[in-house]
One Martini backbone bead per residue (centre of mass of N, CA, C, O) as a GRO file, in nm:
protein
  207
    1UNK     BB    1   7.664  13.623  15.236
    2UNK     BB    2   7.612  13.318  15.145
    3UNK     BB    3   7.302  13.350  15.187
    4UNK     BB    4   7.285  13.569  14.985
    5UNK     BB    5   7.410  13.402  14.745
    6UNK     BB    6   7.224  13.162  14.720
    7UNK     BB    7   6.936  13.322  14.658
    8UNK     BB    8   7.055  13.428  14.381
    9UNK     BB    9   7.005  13.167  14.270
   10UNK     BB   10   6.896  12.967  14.053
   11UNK     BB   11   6.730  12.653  14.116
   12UNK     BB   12   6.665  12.520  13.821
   13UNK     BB   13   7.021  12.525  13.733
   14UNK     BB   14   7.158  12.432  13.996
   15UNK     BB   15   7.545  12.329  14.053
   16UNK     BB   16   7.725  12.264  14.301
   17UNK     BB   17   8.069  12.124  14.397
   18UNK     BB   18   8.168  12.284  14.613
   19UNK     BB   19   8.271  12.396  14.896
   20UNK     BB   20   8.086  12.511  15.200
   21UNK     BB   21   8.211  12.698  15.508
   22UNK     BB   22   8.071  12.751  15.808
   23UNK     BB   23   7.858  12.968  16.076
   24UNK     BB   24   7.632  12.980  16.304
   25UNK     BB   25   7.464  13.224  16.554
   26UNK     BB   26   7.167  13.298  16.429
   27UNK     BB   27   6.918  13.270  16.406
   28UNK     BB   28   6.627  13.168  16.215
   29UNK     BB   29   6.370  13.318  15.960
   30UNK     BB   30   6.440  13.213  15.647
   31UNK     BB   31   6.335  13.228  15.317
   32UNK     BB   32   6.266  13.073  15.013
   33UNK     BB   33   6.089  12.977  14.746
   34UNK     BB   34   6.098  12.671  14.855
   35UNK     BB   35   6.071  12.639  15.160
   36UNK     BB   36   6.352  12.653  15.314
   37UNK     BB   37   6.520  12.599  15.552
   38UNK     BB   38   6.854  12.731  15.711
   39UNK     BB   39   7.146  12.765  15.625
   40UNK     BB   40   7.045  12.631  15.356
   41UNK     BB   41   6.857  12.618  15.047
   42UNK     BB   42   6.891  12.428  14.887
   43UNK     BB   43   7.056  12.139  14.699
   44UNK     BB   44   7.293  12.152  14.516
   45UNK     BB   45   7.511  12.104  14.736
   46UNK     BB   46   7.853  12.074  14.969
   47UNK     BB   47   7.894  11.998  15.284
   48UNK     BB   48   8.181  12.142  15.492
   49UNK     BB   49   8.287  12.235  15.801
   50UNK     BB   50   8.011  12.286  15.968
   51UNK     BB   51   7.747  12.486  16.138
   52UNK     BB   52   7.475  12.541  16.389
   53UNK     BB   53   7.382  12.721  16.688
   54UNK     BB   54   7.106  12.803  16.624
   55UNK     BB   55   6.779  12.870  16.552
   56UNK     BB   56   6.538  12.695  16.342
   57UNK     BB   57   6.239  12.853  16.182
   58UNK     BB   58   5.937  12.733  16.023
   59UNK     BB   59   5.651  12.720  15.781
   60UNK     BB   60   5.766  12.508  15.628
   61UNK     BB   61   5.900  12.302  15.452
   62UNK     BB   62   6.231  12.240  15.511
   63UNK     BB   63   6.400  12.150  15.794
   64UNK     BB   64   6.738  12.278  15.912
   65UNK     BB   65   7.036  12.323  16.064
   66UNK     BB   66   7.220  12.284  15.772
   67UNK     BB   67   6.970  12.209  15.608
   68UNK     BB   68   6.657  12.233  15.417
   69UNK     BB   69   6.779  12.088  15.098
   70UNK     BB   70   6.973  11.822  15.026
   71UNK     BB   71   7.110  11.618  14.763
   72UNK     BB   72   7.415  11.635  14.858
   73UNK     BB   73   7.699  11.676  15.044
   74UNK     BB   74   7.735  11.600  15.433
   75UNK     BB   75   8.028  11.687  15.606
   76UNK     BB   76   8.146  11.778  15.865
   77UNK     BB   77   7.906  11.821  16.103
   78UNK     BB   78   7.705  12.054  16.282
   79UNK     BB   79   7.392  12.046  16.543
   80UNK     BB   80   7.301  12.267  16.799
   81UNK     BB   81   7.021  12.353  16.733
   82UNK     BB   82   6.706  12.425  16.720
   83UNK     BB   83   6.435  12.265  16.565
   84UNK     BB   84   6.140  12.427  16.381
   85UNK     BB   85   5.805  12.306  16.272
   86UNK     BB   86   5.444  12.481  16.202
   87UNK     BB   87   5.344  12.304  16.054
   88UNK     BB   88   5.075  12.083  15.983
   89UNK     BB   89   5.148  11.897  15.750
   90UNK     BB   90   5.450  11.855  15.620
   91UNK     BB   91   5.704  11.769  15.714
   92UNK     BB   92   6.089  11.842  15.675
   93UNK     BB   93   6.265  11.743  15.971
   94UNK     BB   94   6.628  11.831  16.076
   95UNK     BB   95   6.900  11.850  16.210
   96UNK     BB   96   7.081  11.854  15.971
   97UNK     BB   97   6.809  11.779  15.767
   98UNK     BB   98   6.542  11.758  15.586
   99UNK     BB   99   6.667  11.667  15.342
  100UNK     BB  100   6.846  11.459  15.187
  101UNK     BB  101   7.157  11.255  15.091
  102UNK     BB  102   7.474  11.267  15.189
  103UNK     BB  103   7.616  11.125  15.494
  104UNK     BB  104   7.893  11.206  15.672
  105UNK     BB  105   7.983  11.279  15.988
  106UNK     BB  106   7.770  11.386  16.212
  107UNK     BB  107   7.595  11.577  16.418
  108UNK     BB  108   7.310  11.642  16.691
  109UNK     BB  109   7.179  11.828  16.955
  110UNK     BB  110   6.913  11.927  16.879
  111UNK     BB  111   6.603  11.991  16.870
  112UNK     BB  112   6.316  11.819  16.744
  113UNK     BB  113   6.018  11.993  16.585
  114UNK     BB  114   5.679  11.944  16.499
  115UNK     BB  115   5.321  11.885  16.321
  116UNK     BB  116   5.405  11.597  16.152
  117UNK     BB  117   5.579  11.474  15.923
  118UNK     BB  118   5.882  11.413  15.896
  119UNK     BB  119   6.058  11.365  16.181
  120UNK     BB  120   6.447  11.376  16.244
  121UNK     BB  121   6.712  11.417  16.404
  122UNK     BB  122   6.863  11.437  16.144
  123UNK     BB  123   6.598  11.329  15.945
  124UNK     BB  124   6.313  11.354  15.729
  125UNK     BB  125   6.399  11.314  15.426
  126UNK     BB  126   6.487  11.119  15.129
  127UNK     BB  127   6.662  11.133  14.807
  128UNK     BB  128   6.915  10.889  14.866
  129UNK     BB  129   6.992  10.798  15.164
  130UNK     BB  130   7.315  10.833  15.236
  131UNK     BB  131   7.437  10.705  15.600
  132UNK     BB  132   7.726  10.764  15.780
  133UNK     BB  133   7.767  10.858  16.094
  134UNK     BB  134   7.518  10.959  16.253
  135UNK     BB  135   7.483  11.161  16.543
  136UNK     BB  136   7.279  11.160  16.835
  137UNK     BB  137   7.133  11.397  17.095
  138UNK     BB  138   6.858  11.447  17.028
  139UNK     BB  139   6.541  11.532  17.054
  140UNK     BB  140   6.245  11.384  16.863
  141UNK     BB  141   5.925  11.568  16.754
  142UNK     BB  142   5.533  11.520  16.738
  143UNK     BB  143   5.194  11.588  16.717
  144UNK     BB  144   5.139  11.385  16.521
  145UNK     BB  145   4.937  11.117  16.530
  146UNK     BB  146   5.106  10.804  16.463
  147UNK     BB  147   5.403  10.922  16.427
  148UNK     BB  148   5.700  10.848  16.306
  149UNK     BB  149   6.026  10.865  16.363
  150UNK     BB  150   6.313  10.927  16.210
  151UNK     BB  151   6.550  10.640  16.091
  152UNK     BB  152   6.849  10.563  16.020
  153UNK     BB  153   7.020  10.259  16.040
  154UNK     BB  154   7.310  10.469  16.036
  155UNK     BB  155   7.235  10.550  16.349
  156UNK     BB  156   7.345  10.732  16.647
  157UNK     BB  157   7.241  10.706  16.951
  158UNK     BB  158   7.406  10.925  17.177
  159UNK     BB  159   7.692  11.025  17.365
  160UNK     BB  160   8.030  11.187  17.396
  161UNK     BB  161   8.041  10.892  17.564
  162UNK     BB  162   8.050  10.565  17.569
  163UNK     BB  163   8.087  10.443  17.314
  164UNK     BB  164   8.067  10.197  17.065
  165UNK     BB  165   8.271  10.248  16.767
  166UNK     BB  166   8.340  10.114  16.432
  167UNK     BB  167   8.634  10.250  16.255
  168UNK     BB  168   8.796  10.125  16.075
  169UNK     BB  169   8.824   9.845  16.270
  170UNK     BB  170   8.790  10.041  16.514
  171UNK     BB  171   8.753  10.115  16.856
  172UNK     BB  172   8.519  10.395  16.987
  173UNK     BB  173   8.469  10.598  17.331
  174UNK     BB  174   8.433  10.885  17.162
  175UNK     BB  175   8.333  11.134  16.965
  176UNK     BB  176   8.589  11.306  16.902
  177UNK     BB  177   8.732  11.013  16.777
  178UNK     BB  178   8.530  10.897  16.559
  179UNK     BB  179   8.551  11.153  16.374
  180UNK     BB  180   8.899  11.167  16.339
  181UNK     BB  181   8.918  10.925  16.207
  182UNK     BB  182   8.794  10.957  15.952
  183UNK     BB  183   8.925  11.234  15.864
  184UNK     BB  184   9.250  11.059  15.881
  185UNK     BB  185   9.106  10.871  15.628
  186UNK     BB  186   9.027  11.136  15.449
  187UNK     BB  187   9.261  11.355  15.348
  188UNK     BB  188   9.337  11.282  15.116
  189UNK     BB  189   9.031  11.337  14.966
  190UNK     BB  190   8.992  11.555  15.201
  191UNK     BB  191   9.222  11.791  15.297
  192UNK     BB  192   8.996  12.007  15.425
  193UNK     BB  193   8.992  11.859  15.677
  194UNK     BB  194   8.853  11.893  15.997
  195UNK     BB  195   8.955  11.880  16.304
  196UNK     BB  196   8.831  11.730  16.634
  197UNK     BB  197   8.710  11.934  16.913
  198UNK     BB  198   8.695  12.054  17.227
  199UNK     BB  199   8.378  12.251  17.312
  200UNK     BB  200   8.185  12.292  17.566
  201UNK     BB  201   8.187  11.948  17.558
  202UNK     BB  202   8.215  11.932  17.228
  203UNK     BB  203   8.251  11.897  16.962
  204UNK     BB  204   8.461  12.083  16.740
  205UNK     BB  205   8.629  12.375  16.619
  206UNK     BB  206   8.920  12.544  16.556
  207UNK     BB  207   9.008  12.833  16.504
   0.00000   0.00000   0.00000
């Protein structure tokens, strides 16, 4: 319903402020107008409390676990589904977001696959790339000749323990402590942030 809504929506003048959480466990092979895959297909909205676990596959640029395009603030999500973009021109693929805005506090589980340019295991391009504690744990490639995976400065290439990652001045040593650390310090300004539990081996939310 969420996806039917969002596709329904005019592209040229959307911008939604409010938050959508969702989870997504059904395989995902479905664009619209703009060419973007992902459990999310616009731009401009904000993404929080959110996941995907399914696979995601597009033939177009603009291809992502969490989203396949967005300007918006991504924050509090995971993916654990593999993405793969088969066209071999631009890819813009990454296990959170073909393209970014801004992301806080997310992990990547997935593999993500290309066969051209920009392809990362968060991001593969990003249009304004404010990025803070995103967690990867998924392998990037690509099969274009000489192309290197994206990623930003402020990725953490990681497993579920043995961390050493300072949030707000203390040092933790697994993720789903680092991740609730943010969370537990963020409540004021975000309420409706969702505590991080073990889910099968995994950071998750709780039912």
């Amino acid at each position: 319903e969420l996806i039917k809504r969002l596709e329904n929506f005019n592209y040229d003048n959307l911008y939604i402020s409010s938050i959508y959480p969702f989870g997504i466990t059904e395989d995902r092979y479905r664009k619209n107008t703009l060419g973007n895959y992902g459990c999310l297909f616009t731009a401009f909205v904000n993404i929080g409390n959110s996941y995907n676990k399914a696979k995601v596959e597009g033939s177009d640029t603009n291809n992502g676990g969490i989203a396949g395009y967005t300007d918006g603030y991504i924050y509090n999500c995971y993916n654990q589904g593999d993405v793969y973009c088969t066209n071999t021109g631009t890819n813009v693929v990454g296990g959170i977001s073909g393209r970014i805005g801004y992301v806080d506090y997310v992990y990547n589980l997935g593999n993500v696959y290309g066969n051209g340019t920009h392809v990362g295991g968060i991001y593969g391009s990003f249009a304004v790339a404010s990025l803070e504690n995103a967690y990867n744990m998924g392998t990037a490639s690509t099969t274009k000749e000489g192309e290197s995976i994206r990623k930003h400065a402020n990725q953490v290439d990681t497993t579920v323990e043995n961390l050493s990652v300072v949030v707000n001045g203390s040092t933790y040593t697994t993720l789903v402590d680092a991740l609730n650390a943010w969370v537990n310090a963020n409540k004021s300004t975000y309420p409706e942030l969702k505590n991080w539990v073990m889910v099968d081996g995994y950071p998750g939310f709780a039912n």
